[in-house]
PDB file of C-alpha atoms and ligand atoms in Angstrom:
ATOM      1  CA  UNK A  72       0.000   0.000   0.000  1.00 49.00           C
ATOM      2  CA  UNK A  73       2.949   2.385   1.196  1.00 53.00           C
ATOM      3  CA  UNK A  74       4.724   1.195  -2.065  1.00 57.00           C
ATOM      4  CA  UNK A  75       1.475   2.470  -4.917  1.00 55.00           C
ATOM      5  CA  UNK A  76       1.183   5.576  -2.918  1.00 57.00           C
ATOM      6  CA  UNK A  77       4.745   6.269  -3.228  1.00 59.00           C
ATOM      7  CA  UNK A  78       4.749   5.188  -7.042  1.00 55.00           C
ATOM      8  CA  UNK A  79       1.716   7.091  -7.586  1.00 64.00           C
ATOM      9  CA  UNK A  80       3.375  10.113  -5.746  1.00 64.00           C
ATOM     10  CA  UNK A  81       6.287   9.641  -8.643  1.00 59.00           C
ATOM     11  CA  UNK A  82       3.915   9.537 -11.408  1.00 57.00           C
ATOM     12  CA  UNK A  83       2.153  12.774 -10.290  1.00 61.00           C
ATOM     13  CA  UNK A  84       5.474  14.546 -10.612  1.00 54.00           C
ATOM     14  CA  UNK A  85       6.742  13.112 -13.627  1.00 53.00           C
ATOM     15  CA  UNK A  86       3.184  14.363 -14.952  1.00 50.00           C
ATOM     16  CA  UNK A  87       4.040  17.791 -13.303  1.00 52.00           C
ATOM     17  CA  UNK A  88       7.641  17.421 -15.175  1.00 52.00           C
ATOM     18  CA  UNK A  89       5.759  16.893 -18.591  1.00 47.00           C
ATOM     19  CA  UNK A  90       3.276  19.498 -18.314  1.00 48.00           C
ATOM     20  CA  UNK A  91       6.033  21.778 -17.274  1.00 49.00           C
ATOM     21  CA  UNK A  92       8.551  20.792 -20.053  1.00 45.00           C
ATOM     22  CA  UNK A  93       5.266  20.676 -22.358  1.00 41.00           C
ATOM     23  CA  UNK A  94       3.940  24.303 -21.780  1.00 48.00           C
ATOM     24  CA  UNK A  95       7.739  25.758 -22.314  1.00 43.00           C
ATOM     25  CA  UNK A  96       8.212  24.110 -25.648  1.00 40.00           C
ATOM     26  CA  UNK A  97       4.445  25.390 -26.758  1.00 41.00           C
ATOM     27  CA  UNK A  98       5.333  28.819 -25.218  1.00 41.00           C
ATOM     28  CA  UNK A  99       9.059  28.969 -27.217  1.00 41.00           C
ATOM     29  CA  UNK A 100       6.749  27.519 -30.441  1.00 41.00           C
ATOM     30  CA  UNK A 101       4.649  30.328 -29.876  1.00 43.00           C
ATOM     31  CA  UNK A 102       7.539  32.717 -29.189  1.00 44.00           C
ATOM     32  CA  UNK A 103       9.043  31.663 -32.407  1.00 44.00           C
ATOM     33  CA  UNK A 104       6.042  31.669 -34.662  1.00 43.00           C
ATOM     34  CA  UNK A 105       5.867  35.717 -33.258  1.00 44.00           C
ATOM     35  CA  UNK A 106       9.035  36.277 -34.739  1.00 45.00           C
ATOM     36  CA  UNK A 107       8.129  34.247 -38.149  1.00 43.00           C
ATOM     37  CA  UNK A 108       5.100  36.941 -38.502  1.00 44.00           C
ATOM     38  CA  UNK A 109       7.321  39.828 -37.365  1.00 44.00           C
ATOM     39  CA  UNK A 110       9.706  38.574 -40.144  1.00 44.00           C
ATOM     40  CA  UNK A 111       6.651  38.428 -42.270  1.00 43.00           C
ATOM     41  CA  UNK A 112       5.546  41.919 -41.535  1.00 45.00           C
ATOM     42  CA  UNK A 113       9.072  43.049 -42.232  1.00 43.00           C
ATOM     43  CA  UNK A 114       9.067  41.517 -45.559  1.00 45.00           C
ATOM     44  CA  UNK A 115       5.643  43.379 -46.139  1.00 49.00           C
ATOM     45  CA  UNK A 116       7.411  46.643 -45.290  1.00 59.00           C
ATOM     46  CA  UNK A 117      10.840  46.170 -47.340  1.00 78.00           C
ATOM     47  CA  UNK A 118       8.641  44.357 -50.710  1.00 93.00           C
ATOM     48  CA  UNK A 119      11.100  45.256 -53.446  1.00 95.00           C
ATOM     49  CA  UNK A 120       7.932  45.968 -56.066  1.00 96.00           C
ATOM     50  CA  UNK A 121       8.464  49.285 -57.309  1.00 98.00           C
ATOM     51  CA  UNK A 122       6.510  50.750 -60.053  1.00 98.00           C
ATOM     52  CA  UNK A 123       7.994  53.364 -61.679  1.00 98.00           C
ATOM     53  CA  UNK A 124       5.099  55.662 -63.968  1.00 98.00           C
ATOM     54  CA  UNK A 125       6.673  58.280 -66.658  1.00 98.00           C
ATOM     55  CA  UNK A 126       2.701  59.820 -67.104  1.00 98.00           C
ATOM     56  CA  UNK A 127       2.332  61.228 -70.241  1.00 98.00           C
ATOM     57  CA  UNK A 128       2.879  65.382 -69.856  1.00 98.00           C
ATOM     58  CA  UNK A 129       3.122  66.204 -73.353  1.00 97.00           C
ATOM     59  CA  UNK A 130       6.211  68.099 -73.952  1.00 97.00           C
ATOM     60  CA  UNK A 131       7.282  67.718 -70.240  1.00 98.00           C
ATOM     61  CA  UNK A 132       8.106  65.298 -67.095  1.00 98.00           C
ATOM     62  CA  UNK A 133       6.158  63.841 -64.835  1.00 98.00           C
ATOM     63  CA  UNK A 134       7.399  60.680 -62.530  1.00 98.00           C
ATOM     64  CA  UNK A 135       6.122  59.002 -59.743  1.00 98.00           C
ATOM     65  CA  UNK A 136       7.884  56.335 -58.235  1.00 98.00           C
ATOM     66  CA  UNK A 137       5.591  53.674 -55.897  1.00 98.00           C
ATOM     67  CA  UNK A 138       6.823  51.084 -53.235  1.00 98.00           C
ATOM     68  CA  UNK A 139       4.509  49.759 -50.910  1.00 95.00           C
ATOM     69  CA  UNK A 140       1.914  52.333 -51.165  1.00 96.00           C
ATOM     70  CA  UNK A 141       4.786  54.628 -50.785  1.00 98.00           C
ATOM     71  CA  UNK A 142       5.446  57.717 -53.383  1.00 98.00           C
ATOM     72  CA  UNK A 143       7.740  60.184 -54.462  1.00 98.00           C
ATOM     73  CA  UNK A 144       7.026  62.425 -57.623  1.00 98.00           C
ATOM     74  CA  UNK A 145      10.200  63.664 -59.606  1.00 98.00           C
ATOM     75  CA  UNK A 146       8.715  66.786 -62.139  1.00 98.00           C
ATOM     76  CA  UNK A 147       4.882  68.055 -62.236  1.00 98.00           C
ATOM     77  CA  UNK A 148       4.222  68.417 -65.697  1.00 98.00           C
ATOM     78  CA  UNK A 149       3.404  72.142 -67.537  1.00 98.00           C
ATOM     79  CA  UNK A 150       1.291  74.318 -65.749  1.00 98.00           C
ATOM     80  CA  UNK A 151      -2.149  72.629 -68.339  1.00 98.00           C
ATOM     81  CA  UNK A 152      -1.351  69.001 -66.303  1.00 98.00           C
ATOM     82  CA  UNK A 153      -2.888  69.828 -63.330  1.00 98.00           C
ATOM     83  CA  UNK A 154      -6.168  67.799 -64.041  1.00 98.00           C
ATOM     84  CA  UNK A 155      -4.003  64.925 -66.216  1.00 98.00           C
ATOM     85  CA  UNK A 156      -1.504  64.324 -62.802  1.00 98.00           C
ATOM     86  CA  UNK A 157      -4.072  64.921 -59.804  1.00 98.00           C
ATOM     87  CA  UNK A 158      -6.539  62.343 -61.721  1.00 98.00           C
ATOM     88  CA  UNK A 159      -3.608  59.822 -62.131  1.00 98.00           C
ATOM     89  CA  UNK A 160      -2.923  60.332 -58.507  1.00 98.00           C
ATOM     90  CA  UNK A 161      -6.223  59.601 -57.283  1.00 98.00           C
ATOM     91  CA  UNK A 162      -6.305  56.827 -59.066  1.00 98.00           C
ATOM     92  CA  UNK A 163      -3.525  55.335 -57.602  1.00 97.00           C
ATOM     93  CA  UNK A 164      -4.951  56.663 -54.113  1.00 97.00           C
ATOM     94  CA  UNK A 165      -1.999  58.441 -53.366  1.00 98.00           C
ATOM     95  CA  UNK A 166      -2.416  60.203 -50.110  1.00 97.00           C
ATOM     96  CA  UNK A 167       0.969  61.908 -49.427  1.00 98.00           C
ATOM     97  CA  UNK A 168       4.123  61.858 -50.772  1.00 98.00           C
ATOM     98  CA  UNK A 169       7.536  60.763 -48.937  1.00 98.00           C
ATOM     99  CA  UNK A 170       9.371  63.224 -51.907  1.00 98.00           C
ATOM    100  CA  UNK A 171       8.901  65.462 -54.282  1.00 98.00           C
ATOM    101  CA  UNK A 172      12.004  66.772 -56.403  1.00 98.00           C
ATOM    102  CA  UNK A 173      11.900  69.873 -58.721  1.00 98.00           C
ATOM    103  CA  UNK A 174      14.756  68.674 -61.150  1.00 98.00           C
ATOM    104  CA  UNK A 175      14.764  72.298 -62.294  1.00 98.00           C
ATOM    105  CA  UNK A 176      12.583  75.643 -62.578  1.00 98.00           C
ATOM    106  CA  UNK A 177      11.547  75.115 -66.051  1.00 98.00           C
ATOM    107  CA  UNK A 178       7.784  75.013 -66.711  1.00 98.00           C
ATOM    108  CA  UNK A 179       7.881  71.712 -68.489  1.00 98.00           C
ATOM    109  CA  UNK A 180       9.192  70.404 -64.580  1.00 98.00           C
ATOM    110  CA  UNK A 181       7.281  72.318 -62.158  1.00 98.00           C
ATOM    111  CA  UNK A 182       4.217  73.878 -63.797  1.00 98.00           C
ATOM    112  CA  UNK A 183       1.517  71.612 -61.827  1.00 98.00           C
ATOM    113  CA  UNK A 184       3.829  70.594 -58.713  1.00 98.00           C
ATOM    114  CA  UNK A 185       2.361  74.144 -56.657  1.00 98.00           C
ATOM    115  CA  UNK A 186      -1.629  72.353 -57.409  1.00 98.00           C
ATOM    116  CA  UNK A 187       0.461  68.584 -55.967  1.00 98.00           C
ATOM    117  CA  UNK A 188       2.403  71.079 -53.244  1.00 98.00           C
ATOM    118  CA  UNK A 189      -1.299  72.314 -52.135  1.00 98.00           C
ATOM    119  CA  UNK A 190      -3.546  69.126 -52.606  1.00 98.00           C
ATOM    120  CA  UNK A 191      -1.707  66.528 -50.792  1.00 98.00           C
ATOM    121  CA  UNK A 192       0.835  66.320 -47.580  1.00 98.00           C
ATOM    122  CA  UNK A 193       4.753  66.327 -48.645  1.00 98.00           C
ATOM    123  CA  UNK A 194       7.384  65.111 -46.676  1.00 98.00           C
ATOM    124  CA  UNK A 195      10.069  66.761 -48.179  1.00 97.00           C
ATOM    125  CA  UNK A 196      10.509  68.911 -51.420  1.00 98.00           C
ATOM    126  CA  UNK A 197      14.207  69.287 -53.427  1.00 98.00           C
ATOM    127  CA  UNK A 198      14.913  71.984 -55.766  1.00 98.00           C
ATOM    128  CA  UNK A 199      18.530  73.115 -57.086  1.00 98.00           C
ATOM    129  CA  UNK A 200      19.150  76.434 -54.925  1.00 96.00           C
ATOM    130  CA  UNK A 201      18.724  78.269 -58.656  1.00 95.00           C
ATOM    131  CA  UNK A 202      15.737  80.617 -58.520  1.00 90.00           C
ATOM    132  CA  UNK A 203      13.671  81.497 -61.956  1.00 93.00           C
ATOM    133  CA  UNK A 204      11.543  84.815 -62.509  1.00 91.00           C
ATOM    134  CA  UNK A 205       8.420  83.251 -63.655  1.00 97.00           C
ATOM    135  CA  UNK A 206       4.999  83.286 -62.217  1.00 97.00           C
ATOM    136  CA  UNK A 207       5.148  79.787 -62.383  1.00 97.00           C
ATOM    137  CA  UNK A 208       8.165  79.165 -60.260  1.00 97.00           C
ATOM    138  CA  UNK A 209       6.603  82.021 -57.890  1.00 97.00           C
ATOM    139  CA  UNK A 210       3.368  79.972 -57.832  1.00 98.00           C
ATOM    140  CA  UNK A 211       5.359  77.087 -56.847  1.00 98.00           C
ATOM    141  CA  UNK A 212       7.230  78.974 -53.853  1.00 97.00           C
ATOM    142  CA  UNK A 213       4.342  80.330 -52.586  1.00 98.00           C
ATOM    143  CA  UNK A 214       2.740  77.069 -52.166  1.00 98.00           C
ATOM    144  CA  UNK A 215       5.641  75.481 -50.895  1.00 98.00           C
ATOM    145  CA  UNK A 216       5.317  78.518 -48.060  1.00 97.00           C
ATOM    146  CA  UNK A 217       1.536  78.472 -47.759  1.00 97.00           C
ATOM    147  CA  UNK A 218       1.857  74.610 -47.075  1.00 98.00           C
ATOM    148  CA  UNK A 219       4.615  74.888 -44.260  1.00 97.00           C
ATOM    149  CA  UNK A 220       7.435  72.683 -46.810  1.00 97.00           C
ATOM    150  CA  UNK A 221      10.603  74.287 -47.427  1.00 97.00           C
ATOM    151  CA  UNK A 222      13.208  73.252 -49.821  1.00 97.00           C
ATOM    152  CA  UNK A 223      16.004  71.551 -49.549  1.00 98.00           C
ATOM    153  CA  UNK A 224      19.133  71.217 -52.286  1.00 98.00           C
ATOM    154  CA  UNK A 225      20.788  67.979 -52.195  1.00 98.00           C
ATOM    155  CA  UNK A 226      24.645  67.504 -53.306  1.00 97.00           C
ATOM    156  CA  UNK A 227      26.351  64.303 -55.219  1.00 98.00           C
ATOM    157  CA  UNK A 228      26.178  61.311 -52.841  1.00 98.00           C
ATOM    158  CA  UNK A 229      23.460  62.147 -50.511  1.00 98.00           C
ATOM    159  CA  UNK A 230      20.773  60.071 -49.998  1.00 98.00           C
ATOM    160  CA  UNK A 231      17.454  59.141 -48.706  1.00 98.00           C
ATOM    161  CA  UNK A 232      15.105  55.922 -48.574  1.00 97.00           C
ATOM    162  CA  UNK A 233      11.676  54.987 -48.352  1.00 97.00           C
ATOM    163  CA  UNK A 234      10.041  51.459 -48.405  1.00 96.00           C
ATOM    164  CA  UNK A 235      12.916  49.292 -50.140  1.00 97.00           C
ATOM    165  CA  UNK A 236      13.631  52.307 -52.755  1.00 98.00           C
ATOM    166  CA  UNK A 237      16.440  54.640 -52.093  1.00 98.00           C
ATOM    167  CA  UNK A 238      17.307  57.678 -53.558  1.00 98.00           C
ATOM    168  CA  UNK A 239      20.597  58.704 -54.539  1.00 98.00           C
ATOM    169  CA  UNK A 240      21.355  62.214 -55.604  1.00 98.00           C
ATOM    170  CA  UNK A 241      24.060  62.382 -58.816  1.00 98.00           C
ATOM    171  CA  UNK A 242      23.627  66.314 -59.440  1.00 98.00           C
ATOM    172  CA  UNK A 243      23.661  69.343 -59.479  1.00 98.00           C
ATOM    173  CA  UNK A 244      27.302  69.436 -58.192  1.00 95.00           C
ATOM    174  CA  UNK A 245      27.940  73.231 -59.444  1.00 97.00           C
ATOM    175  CA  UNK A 246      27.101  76.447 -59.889  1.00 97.00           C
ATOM    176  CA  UNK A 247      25.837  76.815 -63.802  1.00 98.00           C
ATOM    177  CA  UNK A 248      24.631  80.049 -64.035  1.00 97.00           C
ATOM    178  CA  UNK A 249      21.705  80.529 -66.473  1.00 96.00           C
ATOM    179  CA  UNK A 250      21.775  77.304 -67.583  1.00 97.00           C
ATOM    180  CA  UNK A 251      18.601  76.265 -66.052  1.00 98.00           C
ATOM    181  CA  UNK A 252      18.760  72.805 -67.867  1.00 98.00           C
ATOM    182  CA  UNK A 253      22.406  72.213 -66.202  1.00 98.00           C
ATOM    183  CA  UNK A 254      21.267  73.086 -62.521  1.00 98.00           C
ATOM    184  CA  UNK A 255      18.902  69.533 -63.203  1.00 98.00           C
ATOM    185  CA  UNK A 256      18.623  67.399 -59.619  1.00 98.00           C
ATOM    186  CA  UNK A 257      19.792  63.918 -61.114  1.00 98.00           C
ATOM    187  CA  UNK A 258      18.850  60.515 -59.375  1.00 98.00           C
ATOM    188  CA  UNK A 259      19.597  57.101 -59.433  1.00 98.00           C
ATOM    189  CA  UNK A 260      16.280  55.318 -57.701  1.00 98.00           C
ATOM    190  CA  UNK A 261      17.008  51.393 -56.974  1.00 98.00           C
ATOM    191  CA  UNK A 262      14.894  49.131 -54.862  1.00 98.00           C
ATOM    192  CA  UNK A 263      18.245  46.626 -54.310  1.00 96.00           C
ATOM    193  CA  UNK A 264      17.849  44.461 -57.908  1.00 97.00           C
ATOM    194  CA  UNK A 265      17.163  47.514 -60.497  1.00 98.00           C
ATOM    195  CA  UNK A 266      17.545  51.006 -61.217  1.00 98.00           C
ATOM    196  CA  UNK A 267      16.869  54.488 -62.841  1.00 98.00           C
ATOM    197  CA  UNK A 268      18.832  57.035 -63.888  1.00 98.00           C
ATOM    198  CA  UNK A 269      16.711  60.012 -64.402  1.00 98.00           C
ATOM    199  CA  UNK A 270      18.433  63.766 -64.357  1.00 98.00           C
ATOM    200  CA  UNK A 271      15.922  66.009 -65.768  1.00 98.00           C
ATOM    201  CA  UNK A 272      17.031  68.262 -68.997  1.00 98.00           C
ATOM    202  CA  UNK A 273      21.001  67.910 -68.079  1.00 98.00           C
ATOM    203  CA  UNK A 274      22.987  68.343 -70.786  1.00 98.00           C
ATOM    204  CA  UNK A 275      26.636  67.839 -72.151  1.00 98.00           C
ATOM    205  CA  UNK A 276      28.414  70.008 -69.332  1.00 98.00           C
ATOM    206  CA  UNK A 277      26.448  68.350 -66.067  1.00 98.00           C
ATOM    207  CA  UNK A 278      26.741  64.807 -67.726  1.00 98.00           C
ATOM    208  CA  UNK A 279      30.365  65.191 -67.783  1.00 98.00           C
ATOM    209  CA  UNK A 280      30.164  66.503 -64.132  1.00 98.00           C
ATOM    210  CA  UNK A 281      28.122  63.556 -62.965  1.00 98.00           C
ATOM    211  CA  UNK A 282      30.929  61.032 -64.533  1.00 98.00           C
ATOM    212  CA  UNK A 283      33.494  63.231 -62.428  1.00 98.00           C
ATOM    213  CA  UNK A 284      31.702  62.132 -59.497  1.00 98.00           C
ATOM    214  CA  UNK A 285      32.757  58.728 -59.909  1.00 97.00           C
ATOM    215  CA  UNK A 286      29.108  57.749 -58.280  1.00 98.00           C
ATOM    216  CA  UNK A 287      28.294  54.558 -59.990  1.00 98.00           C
ATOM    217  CA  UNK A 288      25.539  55.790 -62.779  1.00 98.00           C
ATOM    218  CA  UNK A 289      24.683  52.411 -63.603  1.00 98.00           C
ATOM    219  CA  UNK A 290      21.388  51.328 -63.870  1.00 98.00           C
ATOM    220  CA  UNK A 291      18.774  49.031 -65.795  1.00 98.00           C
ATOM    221  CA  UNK A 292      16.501  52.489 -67.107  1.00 98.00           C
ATOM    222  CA  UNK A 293      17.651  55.684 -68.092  1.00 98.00           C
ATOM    223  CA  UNK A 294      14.992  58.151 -68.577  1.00 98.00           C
ATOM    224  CA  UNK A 295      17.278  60.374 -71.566  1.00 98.00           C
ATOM    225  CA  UNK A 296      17.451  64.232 -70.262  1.00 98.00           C
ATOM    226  CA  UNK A 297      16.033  67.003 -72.186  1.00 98.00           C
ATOM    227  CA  UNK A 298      13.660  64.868 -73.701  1.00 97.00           C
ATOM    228  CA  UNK A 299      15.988  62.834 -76.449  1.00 97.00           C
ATOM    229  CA  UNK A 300      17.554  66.206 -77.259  1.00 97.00           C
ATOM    230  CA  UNK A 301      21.254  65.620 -79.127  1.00 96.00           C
ATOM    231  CA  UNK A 302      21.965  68.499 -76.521  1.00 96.00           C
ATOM    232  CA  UNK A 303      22.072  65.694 -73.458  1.00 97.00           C
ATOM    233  CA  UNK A 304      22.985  61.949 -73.841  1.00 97.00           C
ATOM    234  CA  UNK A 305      26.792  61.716 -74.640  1.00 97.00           C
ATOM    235  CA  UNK A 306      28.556  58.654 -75.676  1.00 96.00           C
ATOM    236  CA  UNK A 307      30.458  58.845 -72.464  1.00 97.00           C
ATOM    237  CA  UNK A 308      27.114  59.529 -70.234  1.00 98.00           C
ATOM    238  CA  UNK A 309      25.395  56.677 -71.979  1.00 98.00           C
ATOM    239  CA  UNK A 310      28.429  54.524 -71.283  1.00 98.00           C
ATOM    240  CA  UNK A 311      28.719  55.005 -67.775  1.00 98.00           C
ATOM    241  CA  UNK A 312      24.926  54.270 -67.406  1.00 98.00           C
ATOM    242  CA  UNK A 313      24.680  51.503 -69.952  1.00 98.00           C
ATOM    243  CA  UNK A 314      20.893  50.969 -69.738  1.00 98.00           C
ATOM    244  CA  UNK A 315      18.871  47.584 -71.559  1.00 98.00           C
ATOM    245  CA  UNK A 316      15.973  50.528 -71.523  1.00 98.00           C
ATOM    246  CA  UNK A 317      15.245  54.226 -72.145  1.00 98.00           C
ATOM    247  CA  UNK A 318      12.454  56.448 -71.830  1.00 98.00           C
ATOM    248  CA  UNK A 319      11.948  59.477 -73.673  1.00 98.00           C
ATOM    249  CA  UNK A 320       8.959  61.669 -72.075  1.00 97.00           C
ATOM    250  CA  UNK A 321       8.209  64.036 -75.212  1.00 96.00           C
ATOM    251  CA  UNK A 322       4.622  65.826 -77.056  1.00 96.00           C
ATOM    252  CA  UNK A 323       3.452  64.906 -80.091  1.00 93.00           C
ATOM    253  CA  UNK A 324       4.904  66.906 -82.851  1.00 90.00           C
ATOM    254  CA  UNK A 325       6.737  69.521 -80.438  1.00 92.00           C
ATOM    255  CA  UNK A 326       8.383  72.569 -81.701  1.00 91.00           C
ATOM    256  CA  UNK A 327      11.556  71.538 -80.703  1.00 92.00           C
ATOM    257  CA  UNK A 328      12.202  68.416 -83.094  1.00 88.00           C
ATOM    258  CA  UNK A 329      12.677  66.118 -79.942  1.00 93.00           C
ATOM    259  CA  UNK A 330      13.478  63.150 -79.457  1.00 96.00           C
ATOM    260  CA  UNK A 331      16.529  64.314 -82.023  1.00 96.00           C
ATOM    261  CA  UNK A 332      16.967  61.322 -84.725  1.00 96.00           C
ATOM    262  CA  UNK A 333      20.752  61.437 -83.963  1.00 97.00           C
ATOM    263  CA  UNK A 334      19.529  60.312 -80.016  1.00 97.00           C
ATOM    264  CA  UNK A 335      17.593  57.516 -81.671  1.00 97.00           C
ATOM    265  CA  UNK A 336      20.248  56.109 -83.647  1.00 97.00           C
ATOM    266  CA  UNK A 337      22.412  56.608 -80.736  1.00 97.00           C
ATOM    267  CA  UNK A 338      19.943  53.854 -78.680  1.00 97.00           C
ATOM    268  CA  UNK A 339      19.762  51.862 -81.695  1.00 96.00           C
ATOM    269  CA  UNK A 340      23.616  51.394 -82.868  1.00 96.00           C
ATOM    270  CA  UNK A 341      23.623  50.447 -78.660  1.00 96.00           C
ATOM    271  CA  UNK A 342      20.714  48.088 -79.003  1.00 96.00           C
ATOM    272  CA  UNK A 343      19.424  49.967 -76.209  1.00 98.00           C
ATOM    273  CA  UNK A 344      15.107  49.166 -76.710  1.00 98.00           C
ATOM    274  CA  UNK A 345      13.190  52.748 -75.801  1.00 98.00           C
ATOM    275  CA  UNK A 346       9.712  53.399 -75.555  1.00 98.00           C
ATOM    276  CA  UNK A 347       8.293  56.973 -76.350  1.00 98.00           C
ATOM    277  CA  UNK A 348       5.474  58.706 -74.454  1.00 98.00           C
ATOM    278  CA  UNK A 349       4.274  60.662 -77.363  1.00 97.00           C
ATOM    279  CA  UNK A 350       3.084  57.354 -79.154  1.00 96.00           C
ATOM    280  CA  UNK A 351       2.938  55.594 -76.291  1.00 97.00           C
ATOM    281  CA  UNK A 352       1.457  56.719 -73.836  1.00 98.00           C
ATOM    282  CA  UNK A 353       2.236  56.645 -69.739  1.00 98.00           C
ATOM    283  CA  UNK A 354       5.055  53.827 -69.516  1.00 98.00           C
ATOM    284  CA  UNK A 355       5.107  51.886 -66.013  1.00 98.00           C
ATOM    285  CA  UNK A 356       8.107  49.928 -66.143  1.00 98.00           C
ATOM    286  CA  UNK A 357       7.646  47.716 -62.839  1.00 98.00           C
ATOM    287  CA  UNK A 358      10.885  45.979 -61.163  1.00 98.00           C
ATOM    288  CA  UNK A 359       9.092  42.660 -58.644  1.00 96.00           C
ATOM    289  CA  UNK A 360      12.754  42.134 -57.034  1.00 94.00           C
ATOM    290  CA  UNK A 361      13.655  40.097 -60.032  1.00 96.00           C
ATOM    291  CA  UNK A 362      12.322  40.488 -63.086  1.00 97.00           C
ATOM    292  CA  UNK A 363      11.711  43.856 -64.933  1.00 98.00           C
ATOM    293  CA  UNK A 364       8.464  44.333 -66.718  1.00 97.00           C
ATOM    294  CA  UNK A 365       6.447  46.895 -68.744  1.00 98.00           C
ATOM    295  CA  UNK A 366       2.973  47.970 -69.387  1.00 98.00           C
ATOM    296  CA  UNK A 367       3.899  48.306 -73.195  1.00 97.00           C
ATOM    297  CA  UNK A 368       6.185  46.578 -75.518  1.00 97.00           C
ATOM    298  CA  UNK A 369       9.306  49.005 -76.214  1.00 96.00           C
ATOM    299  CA  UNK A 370       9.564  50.532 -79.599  1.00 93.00           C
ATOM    300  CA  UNK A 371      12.622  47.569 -80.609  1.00 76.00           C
TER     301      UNK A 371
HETATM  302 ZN1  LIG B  10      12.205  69.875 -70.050  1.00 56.73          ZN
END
C-alpha cells in the first residue's frame, strides 16, 4: 500500500515534469512563430515591387515612383497638367508623398507641382538652390510657403530611402549660371535588384560633371534628359549608365524636333530598346525584385 502511494506520488510529478517541459516548448513555439510573422511583416514593409510611372505630360516630365503604397514624384508636368496628374494620382490613391524633387525651374518640370504642393501632404521637397523669374516658379514657392514645406538642395552622394527604394542624388554638383537645364537634380532610384537614372534636362556640361563624381551611374533604365535632345545623352554619359531601356517623355509633334533622330540612332547602334510617351502613352516599367516588366512593348 505504502509502495502504490509512493509510485503514484512519482507519477504525479513526472506528470508535473511533462506538463512543465510541455507548456515551455508550446510557449518557445509560440515565441518563435511571433518572430516568423514579425519577419513576415518586415518583408511586407521592405517588398522590393516598385513601379515606376513616366505619365504622359506632353512636352514635359512627370514621374512618380511607388513602393509599398509609398510615393515620391520627380517633375509636375506644364502648368495645363494639373487635371491629367491629380486624376492619375487619385487613381492610384496616393495620399501623401515621402518626396517630391523639382529637377529644375523650367515650366515643363514644375508647372503643376504648386496644385500637388497644395492638394496633398509632402514630406520633403528638393529643388537646385537656382531661382527662376516666372509666375510659375513664384506659384510654386508660394505654395511650398503656404503649405509649411521648405526646400532643400541635395549635393552628389546624398541620400534618402523609403520602403525598399532609395534615392541617390548624382547632381547638381555646381554652380551653372543661367543654364537652367544644367542646374537639373539627377537621381539614381534602386529598390536593391534595379535602377533608374533620371536627371531632368542635363545636358553635355552636367553629364560630364556627374561622370566626375565617380558615383556609380549604372542602372537598368535611363529616362534620356532634355527629352531625347542631341543636346544631353553623350557617348560617355550613356556609357557610364549603360541601360537595356530608355524612356523618352516628349509631345506629339513639339516645336523643338525632340526626341533628335541622332539620339535615336544613338539607342539603336547600342541596341538599347526605348519606348516613347508621345506614341505611347504613360510607360510603367515595374521591377518585382527580379524580373523587370512593362505595361507596353518598347519601340525595338
Ligand atoms: Zn524639359
Amino acid at each position: 500500500m505504502k509502495r502504490s502511494k509512493k509510485i503514484s506520488t512519482i507519477t504525479k510529478l513526472l506528470l508535473i515534469i511533462i506538463l512543465v517541459i510541455g507548456q515551455y516548448l508550446y510557449t518557445t513555439d509560440q515565441r518563435r512563430q511571433t518572430e516568423e510573422n514579425k519577419e513576415t511583416t518586415a518583408e511586407v514593409t521592405d517588398d522590393p515591387l516598385m513601379k515606376v510611372h513616366f505619365i504622359d505630360v506632353g512636352q514635359a516630365d512627370c514621374i512618380l515612383v511607388e513602393n509599398n503604397s509609398k510615393y515620391m514624384l520627380v517633375d509636375g508636368g506644364n502648368n495645363d497638367d494639373k487635371d491629367v496628374i491629380l486624376d492619375y494620382l487619385n487613381r492610384l490613391g496616393v495620399k501623401e508623398f515621402e518626396a517630391i524633387i523639382m529637377t529644375h525651374p523650367h515650366e515643363d518640370h514644375i508647372g503643376s507641382i504648386d496644385t500637388v504642393i497644395l492638394n496633398y501632404k509632402v514630406k520633403k521637397i528638393y529643388a537646385p538652390k537656382k531661382e527662376h523669374t516666372t509666375k510659375t516658379y513664384e506659384d510654386v514657392l508660394n505654395a511650398v510657403m503656404e503649405t509649411g514645406n521648405t526646400l532643400q538642395a541635395p549635393k552628389p552622394g546624398d541620400s534618402f530611402s523609403f520602403g525598399a527604394v532609395t534615392v541617390t542624388f548624382l547632381a547638381p554638383s555646381k554652380d551653372y549660371g543661367n543654364n537652367l537645364n544644367n542646374w537639373s537634380i539627377g537621381i539614381k532610384v534602386s529598390n536593391g535588384k534595379h535602377s533608374f537614372v533620371m536627371c531632368g534636362d542635363a545636358e553635355r556640361e552636367a553629364e560630364e560633371d556627374m561622370l566626375a563624381t565617380k558615383l556609380d551611374l549604372s542602372a537598368d533604365v535611363l529616362k534620356l534628359s532634355h527629352h531625347g535632345s542631341d543636346t544631353s545623352s553623350t557617348k560617355e554619359f550613356v556609357k557610364a549608365v549603360n541601360p537595356k531601356y530608355a524612356v523618352i517623355s516628349v509631345g506629339k509633334d513639339n516645336t523643338y524636333d525632340h526626341p533628335s533622330k541622332s539620339t535615336i540612332k544613338m539607342l539603336k547602334d547600342n541596341k538599347i530598346k526605348y519606348f516613347l510617351t508621345d506614341e505611347q502613352g504613360t510607360i510603367v516599367i515595374t521591377s518585382d525584385g527580379e524580373k523587370l516588366l512593362s505595361n507596353v512593348s518598347p519601340m525595338q
